[in-house]
Short mmCIF file of C-alpha atoms and ligand atoms in Angstrom, two decimals:
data_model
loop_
_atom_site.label_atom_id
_atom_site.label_comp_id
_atom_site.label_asym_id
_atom_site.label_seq_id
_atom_site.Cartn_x
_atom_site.Cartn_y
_atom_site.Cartn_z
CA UNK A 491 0.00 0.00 0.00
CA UNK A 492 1.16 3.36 -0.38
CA UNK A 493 1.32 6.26 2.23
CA UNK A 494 -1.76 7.69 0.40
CA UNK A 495 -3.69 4.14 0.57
CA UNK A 496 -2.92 4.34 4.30
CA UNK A 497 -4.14 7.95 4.72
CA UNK A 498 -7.60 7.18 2.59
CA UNK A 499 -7.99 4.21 4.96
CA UNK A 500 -7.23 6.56 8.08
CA UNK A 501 -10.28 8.20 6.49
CA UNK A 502 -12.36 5.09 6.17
CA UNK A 503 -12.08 3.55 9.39
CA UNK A 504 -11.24 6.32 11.79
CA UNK A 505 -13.30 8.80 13.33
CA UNK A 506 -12.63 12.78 11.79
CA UNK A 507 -11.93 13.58 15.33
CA UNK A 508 -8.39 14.91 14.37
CA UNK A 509 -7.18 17.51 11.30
CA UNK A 510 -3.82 15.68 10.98
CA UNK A 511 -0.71 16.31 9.45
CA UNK A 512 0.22 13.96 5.98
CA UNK A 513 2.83 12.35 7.55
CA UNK A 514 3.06 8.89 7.86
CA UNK A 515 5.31 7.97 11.21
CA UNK A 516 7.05 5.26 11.52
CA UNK A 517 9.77 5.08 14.30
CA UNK A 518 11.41 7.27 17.14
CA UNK A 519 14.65 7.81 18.51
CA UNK A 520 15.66 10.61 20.87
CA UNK A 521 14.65 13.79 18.67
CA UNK A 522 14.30 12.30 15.76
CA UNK A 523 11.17 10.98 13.88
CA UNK A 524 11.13 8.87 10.53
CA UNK A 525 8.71 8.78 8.00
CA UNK A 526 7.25 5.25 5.98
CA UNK A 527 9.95 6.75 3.17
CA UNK A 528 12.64 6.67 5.97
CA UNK A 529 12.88 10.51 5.81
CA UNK A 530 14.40 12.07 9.23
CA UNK A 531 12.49 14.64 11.21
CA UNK A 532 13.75 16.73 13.85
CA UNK A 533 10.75 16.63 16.36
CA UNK A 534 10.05 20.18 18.18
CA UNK A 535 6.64 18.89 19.06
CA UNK A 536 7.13 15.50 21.59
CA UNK A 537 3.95 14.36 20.92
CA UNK A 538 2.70 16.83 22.10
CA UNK A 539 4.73 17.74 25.42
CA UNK A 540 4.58 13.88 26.10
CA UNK A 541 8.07 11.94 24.86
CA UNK A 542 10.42 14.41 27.38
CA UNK A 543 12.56 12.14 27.56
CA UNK A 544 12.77 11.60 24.01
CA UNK A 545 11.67 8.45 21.36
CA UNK A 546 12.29 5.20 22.80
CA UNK A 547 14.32 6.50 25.69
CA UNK A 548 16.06 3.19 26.50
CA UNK A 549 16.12 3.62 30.02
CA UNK A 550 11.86 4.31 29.99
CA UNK A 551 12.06 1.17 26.95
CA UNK A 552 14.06 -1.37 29.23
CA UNK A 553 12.00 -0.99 32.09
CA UNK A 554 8.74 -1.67 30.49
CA UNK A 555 9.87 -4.25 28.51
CA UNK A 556 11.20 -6.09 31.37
CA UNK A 557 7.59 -5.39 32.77
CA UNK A 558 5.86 -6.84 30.10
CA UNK A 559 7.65 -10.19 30.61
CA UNK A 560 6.82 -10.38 33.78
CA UNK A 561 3.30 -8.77 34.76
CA UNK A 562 0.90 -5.96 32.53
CA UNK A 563 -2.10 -5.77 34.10
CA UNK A 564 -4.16 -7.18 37.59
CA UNK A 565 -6.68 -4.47 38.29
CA UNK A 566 -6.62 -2.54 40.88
CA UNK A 567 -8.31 -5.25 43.50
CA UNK A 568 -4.70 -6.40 44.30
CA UNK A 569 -1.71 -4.51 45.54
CA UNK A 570 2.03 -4.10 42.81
CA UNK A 571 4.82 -3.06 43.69
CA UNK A 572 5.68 -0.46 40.39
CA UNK A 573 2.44 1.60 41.15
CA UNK A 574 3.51 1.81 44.75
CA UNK A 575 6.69 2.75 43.93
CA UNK A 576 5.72 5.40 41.71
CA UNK A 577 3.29 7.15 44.20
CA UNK A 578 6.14 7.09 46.89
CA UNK A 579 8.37 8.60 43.87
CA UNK A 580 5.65 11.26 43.34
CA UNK A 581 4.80 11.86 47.27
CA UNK A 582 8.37 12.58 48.29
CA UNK A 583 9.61 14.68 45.05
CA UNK A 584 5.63 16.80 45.50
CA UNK A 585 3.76 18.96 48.04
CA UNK A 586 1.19 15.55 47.63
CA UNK A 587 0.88 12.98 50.63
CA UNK A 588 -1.18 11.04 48.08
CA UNK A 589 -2.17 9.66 44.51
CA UNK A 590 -4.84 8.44 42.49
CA UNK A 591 -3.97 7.01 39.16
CA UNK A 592 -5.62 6.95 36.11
CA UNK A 593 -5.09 6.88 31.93
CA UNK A 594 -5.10 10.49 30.73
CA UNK A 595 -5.57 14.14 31.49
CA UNK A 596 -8.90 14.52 31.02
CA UNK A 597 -9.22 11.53 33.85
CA UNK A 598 -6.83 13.01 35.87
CA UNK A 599 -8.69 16.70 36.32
CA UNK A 600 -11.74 14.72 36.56
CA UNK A 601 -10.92 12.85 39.29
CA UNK A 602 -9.38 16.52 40.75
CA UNK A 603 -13.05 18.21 39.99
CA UNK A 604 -14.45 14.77 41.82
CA UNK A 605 -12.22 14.70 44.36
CA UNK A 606 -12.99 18.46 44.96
CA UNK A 607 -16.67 18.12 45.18
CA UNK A 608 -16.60 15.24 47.61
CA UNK A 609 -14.10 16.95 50.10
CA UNK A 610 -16.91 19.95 50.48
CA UNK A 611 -19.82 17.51 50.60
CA UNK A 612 -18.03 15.81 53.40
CA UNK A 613 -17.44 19.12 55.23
CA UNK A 614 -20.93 19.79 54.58
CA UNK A 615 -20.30 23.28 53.73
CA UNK A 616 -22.57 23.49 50.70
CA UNK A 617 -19.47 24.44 48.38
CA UNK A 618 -19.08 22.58 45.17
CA UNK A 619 -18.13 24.90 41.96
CA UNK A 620 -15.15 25.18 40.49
CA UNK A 621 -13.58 28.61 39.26
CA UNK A 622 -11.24 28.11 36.03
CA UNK A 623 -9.88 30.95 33.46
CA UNK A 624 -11.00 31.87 30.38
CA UNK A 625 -8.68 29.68 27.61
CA UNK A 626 -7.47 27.63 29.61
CA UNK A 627 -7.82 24.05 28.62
CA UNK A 628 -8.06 21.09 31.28
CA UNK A 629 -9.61 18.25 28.69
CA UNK A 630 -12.46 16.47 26.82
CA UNK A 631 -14.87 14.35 28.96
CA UNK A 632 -17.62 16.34 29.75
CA UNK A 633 -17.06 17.73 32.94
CA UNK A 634 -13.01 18.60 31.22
CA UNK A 635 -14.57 20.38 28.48
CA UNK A 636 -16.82 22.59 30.90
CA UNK A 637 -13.83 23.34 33.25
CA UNK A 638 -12.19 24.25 29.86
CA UNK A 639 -13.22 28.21 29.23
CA UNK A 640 -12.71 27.94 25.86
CA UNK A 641 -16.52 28.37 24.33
CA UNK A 642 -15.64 26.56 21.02
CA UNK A 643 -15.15 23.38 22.88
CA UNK A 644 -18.38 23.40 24.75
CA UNK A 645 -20.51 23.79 21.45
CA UNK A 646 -22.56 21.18 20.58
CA UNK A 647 -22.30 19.42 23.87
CA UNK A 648 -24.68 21.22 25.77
CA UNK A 649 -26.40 21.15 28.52
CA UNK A 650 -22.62 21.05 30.50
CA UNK A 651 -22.11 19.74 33.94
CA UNK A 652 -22.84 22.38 36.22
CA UNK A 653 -20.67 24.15 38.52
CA UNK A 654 -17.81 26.44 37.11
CA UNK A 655 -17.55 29.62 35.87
CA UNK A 656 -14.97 31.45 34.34
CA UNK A 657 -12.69 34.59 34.90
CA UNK A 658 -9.73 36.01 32.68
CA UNK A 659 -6.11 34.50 33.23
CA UNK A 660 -3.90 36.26 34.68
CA UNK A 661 -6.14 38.32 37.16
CA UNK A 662 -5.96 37.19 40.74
CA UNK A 663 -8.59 40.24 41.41
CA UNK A 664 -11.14 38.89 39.36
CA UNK A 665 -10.78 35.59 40.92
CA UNK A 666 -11.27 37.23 44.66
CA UNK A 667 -14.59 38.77 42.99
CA UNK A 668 -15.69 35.67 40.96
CA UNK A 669 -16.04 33.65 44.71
CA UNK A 670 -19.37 32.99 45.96
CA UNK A 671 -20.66 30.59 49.32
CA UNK A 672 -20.74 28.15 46.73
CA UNK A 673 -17.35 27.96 45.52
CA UNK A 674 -15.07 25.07 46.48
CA UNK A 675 -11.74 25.56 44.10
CA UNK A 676 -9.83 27.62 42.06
CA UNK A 677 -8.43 25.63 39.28
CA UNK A 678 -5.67 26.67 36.87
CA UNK A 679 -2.36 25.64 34.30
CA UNK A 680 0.67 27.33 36.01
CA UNK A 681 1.17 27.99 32.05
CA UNK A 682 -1.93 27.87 29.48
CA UNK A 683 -0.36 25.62 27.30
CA UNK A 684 -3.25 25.31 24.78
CA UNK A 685 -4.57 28.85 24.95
CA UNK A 686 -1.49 29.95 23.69
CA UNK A 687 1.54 29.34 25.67
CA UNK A 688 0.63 31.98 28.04
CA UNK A 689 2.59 32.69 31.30
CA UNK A 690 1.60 34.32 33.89
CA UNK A 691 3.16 37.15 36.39
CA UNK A 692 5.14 35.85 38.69
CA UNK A 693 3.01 36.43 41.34
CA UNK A 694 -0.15 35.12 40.25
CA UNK A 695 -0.22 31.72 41.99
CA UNK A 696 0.84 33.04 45.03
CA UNK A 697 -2.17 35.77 45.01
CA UNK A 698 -4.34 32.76 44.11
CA UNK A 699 -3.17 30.50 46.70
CA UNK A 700 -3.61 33.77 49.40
CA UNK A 701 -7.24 34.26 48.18
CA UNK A 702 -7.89 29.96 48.54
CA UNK A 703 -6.43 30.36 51.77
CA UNK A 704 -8.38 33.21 53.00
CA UNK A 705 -11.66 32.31 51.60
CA UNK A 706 -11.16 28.32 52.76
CA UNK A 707 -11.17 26.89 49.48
CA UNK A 708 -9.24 24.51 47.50
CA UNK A 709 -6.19 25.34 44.68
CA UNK A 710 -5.93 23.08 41.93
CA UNK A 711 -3.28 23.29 39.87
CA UNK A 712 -3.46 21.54 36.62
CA UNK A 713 0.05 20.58 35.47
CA UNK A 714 -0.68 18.25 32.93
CA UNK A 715 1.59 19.75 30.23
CA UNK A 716 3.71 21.96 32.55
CA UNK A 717 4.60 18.75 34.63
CA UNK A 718 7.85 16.43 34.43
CA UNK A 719 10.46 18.79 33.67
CA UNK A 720 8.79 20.97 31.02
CA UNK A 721 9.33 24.25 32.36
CA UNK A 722 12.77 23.31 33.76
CA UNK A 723 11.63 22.11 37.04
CA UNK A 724 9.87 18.78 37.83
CA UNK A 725 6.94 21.20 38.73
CA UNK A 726 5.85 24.21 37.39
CA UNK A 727 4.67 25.37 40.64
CA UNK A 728 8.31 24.93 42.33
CA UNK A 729 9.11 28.30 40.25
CA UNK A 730 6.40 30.05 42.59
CA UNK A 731 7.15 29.34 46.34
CA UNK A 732 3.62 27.95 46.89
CA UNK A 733 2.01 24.77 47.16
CA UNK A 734 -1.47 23.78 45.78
CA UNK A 735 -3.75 20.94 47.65
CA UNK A 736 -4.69 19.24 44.21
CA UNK A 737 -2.18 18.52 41.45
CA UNK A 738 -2.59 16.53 38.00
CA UNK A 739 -0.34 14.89 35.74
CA UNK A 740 -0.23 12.83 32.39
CA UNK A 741 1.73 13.81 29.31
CA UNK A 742 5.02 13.65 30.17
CA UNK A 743 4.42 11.12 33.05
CA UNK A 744 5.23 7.91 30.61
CA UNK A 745 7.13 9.36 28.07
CA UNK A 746 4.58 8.38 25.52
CA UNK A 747 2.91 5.47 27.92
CA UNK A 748 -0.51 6.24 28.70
CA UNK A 749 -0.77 7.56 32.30
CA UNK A 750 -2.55 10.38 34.80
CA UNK A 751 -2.33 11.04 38.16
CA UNK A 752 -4.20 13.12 40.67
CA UNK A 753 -1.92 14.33 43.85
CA UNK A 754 -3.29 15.70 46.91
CA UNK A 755 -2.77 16.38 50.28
CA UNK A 756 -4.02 13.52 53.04
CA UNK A 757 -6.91 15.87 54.38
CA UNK A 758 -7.90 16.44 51.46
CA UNK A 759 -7.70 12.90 49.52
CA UNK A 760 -9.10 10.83 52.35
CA UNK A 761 -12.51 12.85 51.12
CA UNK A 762 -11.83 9.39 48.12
CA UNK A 763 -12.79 5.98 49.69
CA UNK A 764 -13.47 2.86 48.24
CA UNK A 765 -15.85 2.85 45.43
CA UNK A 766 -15.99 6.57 45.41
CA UNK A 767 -13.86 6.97 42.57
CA UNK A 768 -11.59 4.33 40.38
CA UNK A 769 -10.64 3.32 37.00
CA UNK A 770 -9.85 -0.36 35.60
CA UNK A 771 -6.30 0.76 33.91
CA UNK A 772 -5.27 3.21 36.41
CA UNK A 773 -1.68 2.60 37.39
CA UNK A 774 -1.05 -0.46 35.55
CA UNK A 775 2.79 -2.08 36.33
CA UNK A 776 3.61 -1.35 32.79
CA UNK A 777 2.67 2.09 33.10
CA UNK A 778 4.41 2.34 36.46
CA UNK A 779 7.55 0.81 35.54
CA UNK A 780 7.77 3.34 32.82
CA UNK A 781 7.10 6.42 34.86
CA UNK A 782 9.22 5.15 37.71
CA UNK A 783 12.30 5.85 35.35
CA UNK A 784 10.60 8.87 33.83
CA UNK A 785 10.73 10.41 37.71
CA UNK A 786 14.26 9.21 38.31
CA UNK A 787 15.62 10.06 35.60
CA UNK A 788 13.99 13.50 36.12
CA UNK A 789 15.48 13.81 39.68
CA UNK A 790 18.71 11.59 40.18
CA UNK A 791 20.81 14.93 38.80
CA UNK A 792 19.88 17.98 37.41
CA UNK A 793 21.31 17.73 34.13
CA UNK A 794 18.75 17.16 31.85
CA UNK A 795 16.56 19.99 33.67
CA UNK A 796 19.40 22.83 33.49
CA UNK A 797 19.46 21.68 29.85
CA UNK A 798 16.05 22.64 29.40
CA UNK A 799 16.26 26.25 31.06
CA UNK A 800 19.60 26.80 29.54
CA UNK A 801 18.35 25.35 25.81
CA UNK A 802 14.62 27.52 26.39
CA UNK A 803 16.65 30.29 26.94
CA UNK A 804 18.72 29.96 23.30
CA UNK A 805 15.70 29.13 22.12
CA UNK A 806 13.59 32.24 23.34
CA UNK A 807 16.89 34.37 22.36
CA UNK A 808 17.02 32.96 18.46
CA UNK A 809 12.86 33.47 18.73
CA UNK A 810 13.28 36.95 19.52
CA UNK A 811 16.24 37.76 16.95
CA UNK A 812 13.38 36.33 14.12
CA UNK A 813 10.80 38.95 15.64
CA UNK A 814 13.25 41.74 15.26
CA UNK A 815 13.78 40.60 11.55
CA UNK A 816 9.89 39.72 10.74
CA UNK A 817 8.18 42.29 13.24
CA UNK A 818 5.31 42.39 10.46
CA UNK A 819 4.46 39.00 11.28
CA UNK A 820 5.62 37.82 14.65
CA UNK A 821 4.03 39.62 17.57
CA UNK A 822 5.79 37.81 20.52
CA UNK A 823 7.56 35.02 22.03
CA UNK A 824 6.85 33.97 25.50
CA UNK A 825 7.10 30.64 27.43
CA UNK A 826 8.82 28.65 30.21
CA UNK A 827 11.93 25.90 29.64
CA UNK A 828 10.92 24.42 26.66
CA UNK A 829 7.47 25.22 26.32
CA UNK A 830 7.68 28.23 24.38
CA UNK A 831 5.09 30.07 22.05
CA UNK A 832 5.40 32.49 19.23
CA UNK A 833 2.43 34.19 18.42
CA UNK A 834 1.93 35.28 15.03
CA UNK A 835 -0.30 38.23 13.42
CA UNK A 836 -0.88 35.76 10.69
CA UNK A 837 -2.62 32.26 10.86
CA UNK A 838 0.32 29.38 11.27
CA UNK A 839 -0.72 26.08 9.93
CA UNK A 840 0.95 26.87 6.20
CA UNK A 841 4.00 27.81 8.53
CA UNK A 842 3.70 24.00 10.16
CA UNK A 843 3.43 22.75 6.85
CA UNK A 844 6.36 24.61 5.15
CA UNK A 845 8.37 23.30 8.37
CA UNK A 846 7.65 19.93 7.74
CA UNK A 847 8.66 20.21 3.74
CA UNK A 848 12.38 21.05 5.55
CA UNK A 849 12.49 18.72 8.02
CA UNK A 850 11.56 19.95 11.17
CA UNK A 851 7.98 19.22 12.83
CA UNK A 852 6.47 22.10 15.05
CA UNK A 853 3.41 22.77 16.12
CA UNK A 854 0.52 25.09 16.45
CA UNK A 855 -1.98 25.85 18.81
CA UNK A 856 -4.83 29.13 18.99
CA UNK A 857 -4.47 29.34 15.47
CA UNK A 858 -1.53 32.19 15.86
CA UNK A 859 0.55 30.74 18.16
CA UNK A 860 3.60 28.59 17.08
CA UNK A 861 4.97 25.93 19.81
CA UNK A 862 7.87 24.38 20.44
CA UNK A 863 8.38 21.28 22.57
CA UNK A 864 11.48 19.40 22.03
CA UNK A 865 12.40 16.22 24.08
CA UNK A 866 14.21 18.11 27.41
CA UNK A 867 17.87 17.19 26.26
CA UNK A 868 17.86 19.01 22.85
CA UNK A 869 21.08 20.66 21.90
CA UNK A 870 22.02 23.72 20.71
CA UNK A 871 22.86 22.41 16.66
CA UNK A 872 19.01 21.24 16.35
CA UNK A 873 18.17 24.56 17.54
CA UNK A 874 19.94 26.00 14.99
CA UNK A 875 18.73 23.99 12.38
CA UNK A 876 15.06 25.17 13.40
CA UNK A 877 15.87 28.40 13.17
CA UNK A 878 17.53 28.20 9.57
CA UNK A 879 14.25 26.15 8.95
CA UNK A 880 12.24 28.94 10.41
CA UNK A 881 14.40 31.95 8.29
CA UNK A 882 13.63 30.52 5.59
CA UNK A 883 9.74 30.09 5.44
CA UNK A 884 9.54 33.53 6.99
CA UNK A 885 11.96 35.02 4.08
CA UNK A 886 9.68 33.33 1.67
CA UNK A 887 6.64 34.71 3.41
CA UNK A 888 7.14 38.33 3.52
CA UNK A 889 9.93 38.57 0.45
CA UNK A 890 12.52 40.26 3.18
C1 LIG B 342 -3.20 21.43 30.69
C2 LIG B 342 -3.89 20.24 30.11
N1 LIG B 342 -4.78 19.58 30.84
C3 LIG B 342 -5.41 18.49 30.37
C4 LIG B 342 -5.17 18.02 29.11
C5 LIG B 342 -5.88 16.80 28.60
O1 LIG B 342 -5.02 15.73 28.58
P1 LIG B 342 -5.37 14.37 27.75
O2 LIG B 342 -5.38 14.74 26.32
O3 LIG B 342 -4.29 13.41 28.16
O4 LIG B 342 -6.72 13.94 28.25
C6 LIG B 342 -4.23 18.68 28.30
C7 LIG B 342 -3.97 18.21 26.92
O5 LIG B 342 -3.45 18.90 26.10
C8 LIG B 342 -3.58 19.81 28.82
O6 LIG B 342 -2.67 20.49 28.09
#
């Protein structure tokens, strides 16, 4: 069959959830990814902040292929050793005392919105909704897609699980005003990641987690794409000198395994007991064993997080020499470690596609906004190669 025969059957048997790229992928290896025709990529994208680590990272690859040999699956009615290991892992390198595991994002912040909600019932204070921001993104079941306060996403879904409302990024003030008797959480990205790689002032979580403390009510901090090392620190929230009760995870967690997690303090998780909340897959040994390596290799030395600040900072610095050249076209470049955004005046999809043509696979998110994820241990002579990458579509843009 030929790539196209694939991509027609992609059509046929697969549901047009997706507007995907017309690349065919075929195998991994640190940075790199290789097309059915064999032809070498140089990935700025991660799968979408997920393979930190890299492709087939043979420490991650070892460990779960040793775990396949030997156990993949019990449910969670019996006790294994990799997903206790991991939530020890998590507990002492986190605020968290505890940890719920699950398959995704979107599981993870629902078992935070969950665990939320049953916390206040149990206190009996009446409290159950849930303040988010306006673009922020927290996933796609339904109660995800409400939290989410992106309208586009609720469309055609409605009636939406009631219970949140909405206030601008950003804007501590407007959360203080948006609190009612009724609210139970505050829940927020430490970076919109979705929304546009948007980063907030420095402050910010430590007004929110002031206002949570002095109205009794519960941060959340959804680090699902901040998490593991993407900002430079294992968590984004270690920039900020706070701690939040609730924290989620996924992405990054398996380096391209499929994994969530939902951390919390003990108060607040004991609120979960049995058959309150659970999922069939959650915290699988193969899972485990993979995230287990993800962690330590994360934490045993702080080389491959310097790289990232020290490679997000090149990075940012090329980004901004290209806005200086193009200021017609590129507005700004903002971002934390290696999650870094470029926002365009101009729509960037034929930019994405242009990159591709050369060899390099970016992404873009908001329509405007470029983003660039490399695996955490990218170097400064892929960087460079971006940016010639990047010259060049932008000289063939504007003519300059
Ligand atoms: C901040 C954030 N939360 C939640 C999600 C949803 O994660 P998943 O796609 O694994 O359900 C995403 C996905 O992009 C995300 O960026």
């Amino acid at each position: 069959m030929t790539v196209n025969d694939i991509l027609e059957e992609s059509k046929k048997y697969i549901m047009n959830t997706y507007k995907r790229l017309p690349l065919l992928i075929v195998k991994g290896r640190g940075n790199r990814i290789y097309d059915r025709d064999g032809r070498e990529y140089i990935d700025f994208v991660s799968g979408l902040a997920v393979n930190n680590l890299g492709h087939c990272n043979p420490r991650v690859t070892v460990a779960f292929q040793k775990q396949a040999q030997r156990l993949v699956h019990t449910s969670n009615l019996f006790y294994t050793e990799p997903q206790i290991n991991l939530a020890r892992l998590l507990v002492e390198n986190s605020f968290a005392d505890k940890v719920f595991f699950c398959n995704s994002g979107a599981e993870a912040n629902e078992a935070a919105i969950k665990l939320v909600r049953k916390y206040s019932k149990d206190k009996g204070n009446g409290r159950y909704e849930i303040i988010t921001t306006y673009n922020s993104f927290h996933g796609r079941t339904l109660a995800t897609i409400t939290a989410t306060g992106q309208e586009r996403f609720h469309k055609g879904f409605e009636p939406l699980v009631p219970g949140f409302s909405y206030v601008p990024y950003n804007d501590a003030d407007a959360v203080e005003k948006a609190i009612t008797d009724k609210t139970a959480a505050v829940m927020v990205e430490p970076i919109q990641g979705e929304g546009g790689v948007n980063v907030p002032d420095e402050d910010y979580l430590k007004r929110l987690r002031k206002i949570c403390d002095a109205k009794g009510i519960l941060l959340v901090l959804d680090e699902v794409q901040t998490g593991l090392g993407r900002t430079g620190r294992l968590f984004a929230y270690q920039y900020t000198g706070i701690e939040p009760d609730i924290m989620t995870l996924a992405k990054g967690l398996g380096n391209g395994l499929p994994i969530g997690a939902m951390l919390a303090t003990d108060p607040i998780a004991q609120a979960f007991t049995p058959g309150t909340h659970a999922s069939t897959f959650g915290g699988t040994p193969l899972v485990c064993s993979a995230a287990i390596e993800v962690i330590k290799t994360l934490t045993e030395d702080e080389m491959l997080l310097d790289n990232c600040r020290r490679m997000g900072k090149y990075l940012t610095e090329e980004l901004n020499s290209l806005k200086e050249k193009y200021p017609q076209i590129i507005r700004n470049v903002r971002g934390k470690g290696l999650l870094i955004g470029m926002e365009l005046s101009i729509k960037g999809d034929d930019i994405v596609q242009e990159c591709i043509k050369k060899g390099v696979v970016i992404n873009c998110t908001m329509e405007r906004v470029l983003r660039f994820l490399p695996p955490l241990d990218i170097n400064p002579i892929d960087i460079d190669a971006l940016m010639d990458i990047l010259s060049e579509v932008f000289s063939s843009i504007t003519g300059q």
